[in-house]
Coordinates of C-alpha atoms in Angstrom, one line a residue:
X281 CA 127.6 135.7 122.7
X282 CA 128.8 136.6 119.1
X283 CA 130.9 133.9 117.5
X284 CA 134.3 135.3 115.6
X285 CA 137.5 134.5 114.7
X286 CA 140.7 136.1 113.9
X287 CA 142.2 136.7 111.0
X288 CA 144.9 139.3 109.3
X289 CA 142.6 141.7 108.4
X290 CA 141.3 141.9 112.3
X291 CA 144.9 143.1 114.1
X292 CA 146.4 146.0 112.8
X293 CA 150.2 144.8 114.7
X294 CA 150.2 142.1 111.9
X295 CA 151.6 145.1 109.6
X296 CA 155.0 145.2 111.9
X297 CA 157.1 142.1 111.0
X298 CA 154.9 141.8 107.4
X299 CA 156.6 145.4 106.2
X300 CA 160.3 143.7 106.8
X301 CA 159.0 140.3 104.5
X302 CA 156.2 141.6 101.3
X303 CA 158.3 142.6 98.6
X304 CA 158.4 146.2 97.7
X305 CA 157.8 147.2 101.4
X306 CA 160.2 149.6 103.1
X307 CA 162.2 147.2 105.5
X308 CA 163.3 148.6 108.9
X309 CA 167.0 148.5 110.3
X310 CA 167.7 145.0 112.0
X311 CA 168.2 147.2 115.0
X312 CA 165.5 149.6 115.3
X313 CA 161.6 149.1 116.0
X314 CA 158.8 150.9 115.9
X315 CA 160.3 154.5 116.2
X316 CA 157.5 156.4 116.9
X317 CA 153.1 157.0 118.0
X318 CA 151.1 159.4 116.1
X319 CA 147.6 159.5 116.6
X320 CA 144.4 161.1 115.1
X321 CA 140.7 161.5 115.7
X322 CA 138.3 161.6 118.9
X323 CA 138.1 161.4 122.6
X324 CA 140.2 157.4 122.9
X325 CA 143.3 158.9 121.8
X326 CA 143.3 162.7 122.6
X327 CA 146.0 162.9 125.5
X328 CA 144.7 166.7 126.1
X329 CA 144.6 168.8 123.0
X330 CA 141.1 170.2 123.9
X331 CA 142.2 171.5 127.4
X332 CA 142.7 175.1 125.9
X333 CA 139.8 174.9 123.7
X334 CA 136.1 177.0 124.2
X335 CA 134.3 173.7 123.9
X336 CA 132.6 171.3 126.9
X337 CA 134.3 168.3 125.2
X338 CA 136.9 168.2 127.7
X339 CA 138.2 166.4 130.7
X340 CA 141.6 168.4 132.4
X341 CA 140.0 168.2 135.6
X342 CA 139.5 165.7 138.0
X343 CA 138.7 162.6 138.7
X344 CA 139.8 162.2 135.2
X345 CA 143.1 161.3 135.5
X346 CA 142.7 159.9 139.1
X347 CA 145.2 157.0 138.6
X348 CA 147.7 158.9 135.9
X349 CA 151.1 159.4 137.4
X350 CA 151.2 162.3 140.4
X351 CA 147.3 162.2 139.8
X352 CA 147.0 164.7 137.4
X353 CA 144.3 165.5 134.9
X354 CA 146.1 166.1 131.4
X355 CA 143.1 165.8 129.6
X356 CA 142.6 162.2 128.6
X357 CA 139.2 161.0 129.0
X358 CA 140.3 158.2 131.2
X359 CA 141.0 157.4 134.8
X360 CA 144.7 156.6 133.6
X361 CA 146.8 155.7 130.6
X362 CA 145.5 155.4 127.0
X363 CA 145.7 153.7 124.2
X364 CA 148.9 155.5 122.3
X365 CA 150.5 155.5 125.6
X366 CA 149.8 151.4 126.0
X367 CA 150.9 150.5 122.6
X368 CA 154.0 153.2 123.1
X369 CA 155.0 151.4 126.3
X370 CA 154.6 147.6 125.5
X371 CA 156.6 148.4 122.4
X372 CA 159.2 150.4 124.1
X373 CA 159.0 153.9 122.6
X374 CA 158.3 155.9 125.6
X375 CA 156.1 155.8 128.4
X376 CA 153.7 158.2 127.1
X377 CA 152.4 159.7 123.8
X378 CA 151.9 163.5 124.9
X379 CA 149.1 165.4 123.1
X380 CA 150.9 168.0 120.8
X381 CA 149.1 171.2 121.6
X382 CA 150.8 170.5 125.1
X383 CA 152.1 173.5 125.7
X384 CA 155.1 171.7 127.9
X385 CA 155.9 169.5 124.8
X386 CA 159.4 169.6 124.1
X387 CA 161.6 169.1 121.1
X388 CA 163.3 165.6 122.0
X389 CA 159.1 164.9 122.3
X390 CA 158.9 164.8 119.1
X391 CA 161.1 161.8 117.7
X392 CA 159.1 159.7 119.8
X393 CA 155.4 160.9 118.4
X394 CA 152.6 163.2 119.6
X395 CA 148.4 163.1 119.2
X396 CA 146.6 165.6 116.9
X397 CA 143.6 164.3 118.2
X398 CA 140.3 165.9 119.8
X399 CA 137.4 164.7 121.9
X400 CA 134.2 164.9 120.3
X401 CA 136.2 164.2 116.4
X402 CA 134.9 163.0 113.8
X403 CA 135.0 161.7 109.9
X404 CA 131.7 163.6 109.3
X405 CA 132.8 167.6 109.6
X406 CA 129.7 168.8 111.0
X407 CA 130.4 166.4 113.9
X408 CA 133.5 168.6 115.3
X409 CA 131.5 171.7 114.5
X410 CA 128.7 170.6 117.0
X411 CA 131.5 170.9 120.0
X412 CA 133.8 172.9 118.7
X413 CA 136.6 170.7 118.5
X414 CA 139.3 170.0 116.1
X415 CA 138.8 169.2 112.7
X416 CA 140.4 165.8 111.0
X417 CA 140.9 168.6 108.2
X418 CA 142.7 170.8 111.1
X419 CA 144.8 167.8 112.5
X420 CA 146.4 167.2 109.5
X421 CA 147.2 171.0 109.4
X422 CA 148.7 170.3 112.7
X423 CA 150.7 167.5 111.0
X424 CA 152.1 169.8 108.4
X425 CA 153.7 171.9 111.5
X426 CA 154.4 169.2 113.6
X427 CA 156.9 167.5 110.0
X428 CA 158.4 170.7 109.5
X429 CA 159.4 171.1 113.8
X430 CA 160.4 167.5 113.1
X431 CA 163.0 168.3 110.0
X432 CA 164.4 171.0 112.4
X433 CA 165.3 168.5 115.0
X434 CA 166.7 165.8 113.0
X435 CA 166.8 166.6 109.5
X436 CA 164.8 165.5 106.7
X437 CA 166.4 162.2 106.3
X438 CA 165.5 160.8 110.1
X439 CA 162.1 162.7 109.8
X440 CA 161.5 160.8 106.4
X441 CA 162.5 157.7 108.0
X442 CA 160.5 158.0 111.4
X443 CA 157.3 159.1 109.3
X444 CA 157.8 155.8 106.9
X445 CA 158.4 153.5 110.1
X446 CA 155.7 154.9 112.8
X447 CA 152.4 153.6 113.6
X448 CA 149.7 156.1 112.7
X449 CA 146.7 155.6 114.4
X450 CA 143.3 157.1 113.3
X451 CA 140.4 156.4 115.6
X452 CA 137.3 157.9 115.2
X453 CA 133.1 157.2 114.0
X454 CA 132.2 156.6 117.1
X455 CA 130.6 160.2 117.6
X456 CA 129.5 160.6 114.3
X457 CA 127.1 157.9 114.9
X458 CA 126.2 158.3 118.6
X459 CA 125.9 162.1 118.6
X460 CA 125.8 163.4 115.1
X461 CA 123.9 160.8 113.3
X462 CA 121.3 159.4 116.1
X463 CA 121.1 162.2 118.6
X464 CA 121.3 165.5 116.4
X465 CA 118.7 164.1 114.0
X466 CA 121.0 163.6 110.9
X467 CA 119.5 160.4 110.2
X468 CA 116.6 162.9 108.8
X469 CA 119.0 163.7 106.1
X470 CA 120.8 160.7 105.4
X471 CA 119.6 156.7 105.4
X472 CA 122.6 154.9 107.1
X473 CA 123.6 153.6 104.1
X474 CA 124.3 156.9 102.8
X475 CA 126.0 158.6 106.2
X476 CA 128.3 155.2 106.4
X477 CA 129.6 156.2 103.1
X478 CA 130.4 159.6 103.7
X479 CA 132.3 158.7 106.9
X480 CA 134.2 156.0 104.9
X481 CA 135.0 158.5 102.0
X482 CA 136.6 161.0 105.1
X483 CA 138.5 158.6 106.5
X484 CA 139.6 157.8 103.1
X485 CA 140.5 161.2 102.0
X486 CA 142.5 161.9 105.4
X487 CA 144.0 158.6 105.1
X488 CA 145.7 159.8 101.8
X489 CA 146.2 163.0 102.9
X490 CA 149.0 161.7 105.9
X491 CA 150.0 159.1 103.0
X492 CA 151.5 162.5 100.5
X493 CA 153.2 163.6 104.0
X494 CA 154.8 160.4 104.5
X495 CA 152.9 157.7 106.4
X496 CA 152.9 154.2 105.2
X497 CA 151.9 152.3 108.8
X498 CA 148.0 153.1 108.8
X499 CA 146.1 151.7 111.5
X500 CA 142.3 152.7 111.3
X501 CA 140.4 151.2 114.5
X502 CA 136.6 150.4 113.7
X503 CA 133.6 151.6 115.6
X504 CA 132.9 150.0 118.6
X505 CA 129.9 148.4 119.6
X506 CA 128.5 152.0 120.7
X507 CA 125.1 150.9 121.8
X508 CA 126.6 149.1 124.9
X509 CA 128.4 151.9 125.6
X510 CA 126.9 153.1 129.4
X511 CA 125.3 156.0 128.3
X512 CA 123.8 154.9 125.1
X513 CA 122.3 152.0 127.1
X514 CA 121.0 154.9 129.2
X515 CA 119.8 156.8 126.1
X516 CA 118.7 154.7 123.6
X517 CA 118.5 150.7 125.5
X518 CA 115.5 151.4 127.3
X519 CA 114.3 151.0 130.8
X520 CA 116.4 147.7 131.6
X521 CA 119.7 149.7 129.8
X522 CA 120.3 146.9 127.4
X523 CA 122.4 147.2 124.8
X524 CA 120.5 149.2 121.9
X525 CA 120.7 146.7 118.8
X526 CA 120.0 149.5 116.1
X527 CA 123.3 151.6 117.4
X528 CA 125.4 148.1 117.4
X529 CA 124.2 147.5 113.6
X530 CA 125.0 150.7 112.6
X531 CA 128.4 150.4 114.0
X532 CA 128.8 147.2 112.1
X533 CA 128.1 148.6 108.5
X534 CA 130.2 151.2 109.3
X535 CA 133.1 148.6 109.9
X536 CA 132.1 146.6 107.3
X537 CA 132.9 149.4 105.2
X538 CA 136.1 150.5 106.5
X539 CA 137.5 146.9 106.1
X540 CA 136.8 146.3 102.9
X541 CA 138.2 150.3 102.1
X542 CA 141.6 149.7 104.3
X543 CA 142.5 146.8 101.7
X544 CA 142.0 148.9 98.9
X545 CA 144.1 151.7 100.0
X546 CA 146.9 149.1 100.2
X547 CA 146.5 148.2 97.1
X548 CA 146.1 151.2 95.8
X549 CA 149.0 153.3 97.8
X550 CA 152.5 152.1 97.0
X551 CA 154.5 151.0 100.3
X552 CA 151.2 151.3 102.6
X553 CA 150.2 149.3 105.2
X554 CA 146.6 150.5 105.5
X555 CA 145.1 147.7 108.0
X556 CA 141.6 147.4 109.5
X557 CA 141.6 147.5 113.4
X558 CA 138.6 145.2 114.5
X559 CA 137.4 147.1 118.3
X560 CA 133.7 145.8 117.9
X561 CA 134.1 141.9 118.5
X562 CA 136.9 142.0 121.4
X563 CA 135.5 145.2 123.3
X564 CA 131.7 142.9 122.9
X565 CA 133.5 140.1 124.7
X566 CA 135.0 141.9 127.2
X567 CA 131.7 143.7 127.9
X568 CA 129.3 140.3 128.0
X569 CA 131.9 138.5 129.3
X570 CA 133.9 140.9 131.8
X571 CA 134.4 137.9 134.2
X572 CA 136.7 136.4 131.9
X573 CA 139.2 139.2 131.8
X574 CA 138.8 139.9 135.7
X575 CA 136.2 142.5 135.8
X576 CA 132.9 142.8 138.0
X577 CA 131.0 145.7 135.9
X578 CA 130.5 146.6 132.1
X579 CA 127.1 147.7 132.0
X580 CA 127.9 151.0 133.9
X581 CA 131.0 153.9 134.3
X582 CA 132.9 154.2 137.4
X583 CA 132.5 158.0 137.7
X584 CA 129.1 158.9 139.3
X585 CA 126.2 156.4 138.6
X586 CA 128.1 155.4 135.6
X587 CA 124.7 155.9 133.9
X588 CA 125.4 159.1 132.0
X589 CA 128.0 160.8 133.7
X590 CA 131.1 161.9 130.9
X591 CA 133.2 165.3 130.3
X592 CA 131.6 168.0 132.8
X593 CA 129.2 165.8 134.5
X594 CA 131.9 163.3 135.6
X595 CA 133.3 165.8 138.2
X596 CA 134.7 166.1 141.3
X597 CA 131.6 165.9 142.9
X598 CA 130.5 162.9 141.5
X599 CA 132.6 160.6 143.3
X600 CA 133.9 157.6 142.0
X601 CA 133.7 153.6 142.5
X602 CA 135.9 151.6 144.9
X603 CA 137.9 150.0 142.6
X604 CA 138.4 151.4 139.1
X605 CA 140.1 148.1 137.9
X606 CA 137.1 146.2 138.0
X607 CA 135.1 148.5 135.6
X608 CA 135.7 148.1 132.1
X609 CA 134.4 151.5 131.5
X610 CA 136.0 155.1 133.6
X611 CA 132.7 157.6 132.5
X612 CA 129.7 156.6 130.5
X613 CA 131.2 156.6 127.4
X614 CA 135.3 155.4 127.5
X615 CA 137.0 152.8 129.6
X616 CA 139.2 152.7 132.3
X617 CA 143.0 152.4 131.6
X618 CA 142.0 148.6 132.9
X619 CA 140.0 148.0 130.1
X620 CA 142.1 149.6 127.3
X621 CA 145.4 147.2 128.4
X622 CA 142.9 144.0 128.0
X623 CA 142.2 145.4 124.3
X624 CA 145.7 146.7 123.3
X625 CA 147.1 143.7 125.1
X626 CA 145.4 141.4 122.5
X627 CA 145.7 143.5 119.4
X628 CA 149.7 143.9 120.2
X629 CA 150.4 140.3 121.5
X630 CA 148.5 137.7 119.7
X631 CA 150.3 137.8 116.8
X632 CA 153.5 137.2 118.4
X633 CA 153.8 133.1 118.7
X634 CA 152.5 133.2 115.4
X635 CA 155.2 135.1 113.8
X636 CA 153.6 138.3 112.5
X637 CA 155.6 140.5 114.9
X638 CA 158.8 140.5 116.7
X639 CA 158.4 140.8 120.2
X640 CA 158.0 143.9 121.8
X641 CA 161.1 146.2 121.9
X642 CA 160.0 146.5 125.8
X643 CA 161.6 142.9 125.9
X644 CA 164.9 144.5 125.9
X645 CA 167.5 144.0 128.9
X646 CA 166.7 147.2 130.1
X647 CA 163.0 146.6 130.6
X648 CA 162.7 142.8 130.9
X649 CA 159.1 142.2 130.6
X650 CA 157.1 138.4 129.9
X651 CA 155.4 138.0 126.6
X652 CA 151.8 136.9 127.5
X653 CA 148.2 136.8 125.6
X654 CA 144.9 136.0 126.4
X655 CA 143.9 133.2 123.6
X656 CA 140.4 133.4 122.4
X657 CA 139.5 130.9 120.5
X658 CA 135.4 129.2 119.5
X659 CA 135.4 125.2 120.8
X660 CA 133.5 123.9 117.7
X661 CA 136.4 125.1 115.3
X662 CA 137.9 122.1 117.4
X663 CA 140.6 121.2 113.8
X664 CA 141.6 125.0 113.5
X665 CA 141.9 125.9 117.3
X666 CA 144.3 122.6 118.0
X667 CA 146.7 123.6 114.9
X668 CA 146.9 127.3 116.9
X669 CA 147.4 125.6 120.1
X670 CA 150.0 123.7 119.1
X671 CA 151.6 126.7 117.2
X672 CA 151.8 128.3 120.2
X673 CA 152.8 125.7 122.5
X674 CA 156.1 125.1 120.5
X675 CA 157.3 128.9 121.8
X676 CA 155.1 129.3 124.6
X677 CA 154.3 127.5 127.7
X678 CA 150.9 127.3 128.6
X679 CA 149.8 129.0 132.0
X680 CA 145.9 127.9 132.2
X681 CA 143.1 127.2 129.8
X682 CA 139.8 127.6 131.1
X683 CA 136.4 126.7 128.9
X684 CA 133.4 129.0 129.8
X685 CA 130.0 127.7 129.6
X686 CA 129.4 130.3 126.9
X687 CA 131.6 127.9 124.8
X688 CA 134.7 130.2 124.5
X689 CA 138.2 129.6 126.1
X690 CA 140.6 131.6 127.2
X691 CA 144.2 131.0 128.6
X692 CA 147.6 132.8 129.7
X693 CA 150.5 131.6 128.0
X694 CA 154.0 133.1 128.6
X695 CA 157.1 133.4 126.9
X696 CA 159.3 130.4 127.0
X697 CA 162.7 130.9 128.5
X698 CA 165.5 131.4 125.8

């Protein structure tokens, strides 16, 4: 079980209520939240852009989409919601982020924020090539069109202000390592060392590229432990599928590097909020520890055999599992909406009793809705963890607590009555 704790550079919601208190930061109106989603990259935040495209990187068919309102397919590679669509929701901005080659979008959409990104993305260019997906380089085209359909909805002063105040996510690495780098035989061309750097100098580039058109709330979400991932147990974790070390390592330079790049883009771009997202250590837990966060399987998908099965070979003939909600992952490669909420439940509420965020606009009377967070905490840091606990305890009231024999506990707390 890897031992880690949290800190500021981990949760990328720590940027919300620290914008409105750092000098020199644009401050947001005492009545207004987040305003809108935007989203960038691969496969965990494309809610359907690739449905039109020649490529096999696509999912607009079912079961994909088993559990999505009206059970439709729109293209997200998930049995339901994901995770622009969770963060939209628990912070009242809409219900769903649609993607923004929807052809159905419409113009009140837009206020409210769209994805530019597409399955099978990534920060090297020759990754998107291999599938024949969108570029990072052609989503920020995209962006460019999508400001200027903006200003002719609300003007260029709201636009201005929406852009400043949004949450822009960029997600992506995760197939630059697993298919470019290990499985299309890059690592012929480039040590690790070498490929890391060029994927941290892209995301660099594009991340001062959305800066010049206006975005100052920059959330970049590290590479997940990808050698746990189902299929890359299948592919690379030998006969008993364990997780393959070599992939996890990688992904942890890689992050390594992006943490250390996200604070110097903050320094170095006035009025940014560049901040680290750390996916590795809380999607490990949930996959070693899925008991904990009430889930029976990690090791495989619910599509299929949950072995390999992803895109075109998760199909309607594949069948699914029983019960999706106890899977942690939907195909062999992304989770089930289940899975996402545990994550984005965490990254959005931790930080809540402890006064980095205001609570979640979908606290308001409209959409009453409890404050809770699972609280993760390592026993031996027995001085730090009781200061927390008692930080939390004087706005929250404590559910459970349960200590596992792994040494970790975990508890529900809730918000206190006003």
């Amino acid at each position: 079980m890897a031992t880690y704790t949290y800190n500021s550079k981990v949760f990328f919601f720590v940027f919300v209520l620290l914008w409105a208190s750092c000098e020199g930061v644009i401050k947001l109106p005492g009545n207004m939240t987040v305003p809108a989603i935007f989203a960038f990259g691969d496969s965990i935040v494309d809610q359907g852009n690739n449905n039109d495209m020649k490529t096999l990187v696509k999912c607009n068919f079912m079961p994909y989409g088993k559990d999505f309102e009206g059970g439709v397919s729109t293209g997200r590679f998930c049995n339901g919601k994901t995770p622009p669509d969770l963060i939209a929701e628990e912070l009242g901005i809409a219900e769903l982020i649609p993607a923004y080659l929807d052809p159905n979008l419409k113009p009140a959409d837009l206020k409210k924020g769209v994805s530019f990104a597409s399955g099978g993305c990534g920060y090297d260019p020759q990754t998107p090539k291999l599938v024949s997906v969108i570029s990072l380089s052609d989503q920020l085209e995209l962006f460019k069109e999508y400001i200027g359909k903006l200003k002719g909805v609300v003007g260029e002063e709201e636009t201005h202000t929406i852009l400043t105040n949004s949450i822009h996510l960029l997600v992506a690495g995760s197939d630059d390592l697993a298919n470019t780098y290990f499985t299309f035989g890059v690592s012929n061309l480039y040590n690790l060392s070498s490929y890391s750097d060029l994927m941290v100098s892209s995301a660099s580039s594009f991340i001062q590229e959305i800066y010049k058109l206006g975005a100052r709330r920059i959330a970049v979400f590290g590479t997940p432990p990808i050698g746990c991932l189902p299929s890359q147990r299948t592919l690379a974790g030998g006969g008993a599928r364990t997780c393959s070390q070599k992939y996890n390592q990688a992904a942890q330079l890689v992050n390594s590097k992006f943490s250390s790049q996200c604070d110097s883009l903050t320094k170095k771009l006035p009025q940014s909020r560049v901040v680290y997202v750390d996916i590795y250590n809380p999607l490990l837990d949930l996959i070693q520890s899925p008991q904990n966060y009430g889930f029976d399987v990690a090791d495989k998908g619910c599509c299929g055999t949950g072995n390999i099965e992803v895109v075109i070979l998760c199909n309607k003939y594949s069948g699914t599992c029983a019960n999706d909600k106890k899977y942690v992952f939907w195909d062999s490669y992304h989770p089930t909406e289940a899975g996402y909420k545990v994550i984005i439940d965490r990254l959005l509420v931790y930080w809540v009793p402890l006064g980095y965020i205001s609570k979640p606009h979908a606290s308001s009377p409209e959409r009453p809705r409890d404050i809770r967070t699972w609280v993760h905490c390592v026993i031996r840091d027995n001085e730090g963890e009781t200061e927390r606990l008692k930080k939390l305890g004087q706005n929250f009231v404590k559910d459970s607590l349960k200590i596992t024999s792994t040494g970790h506990c975990y508890g529900v707390w809730s918000a206190a009555a006003e």
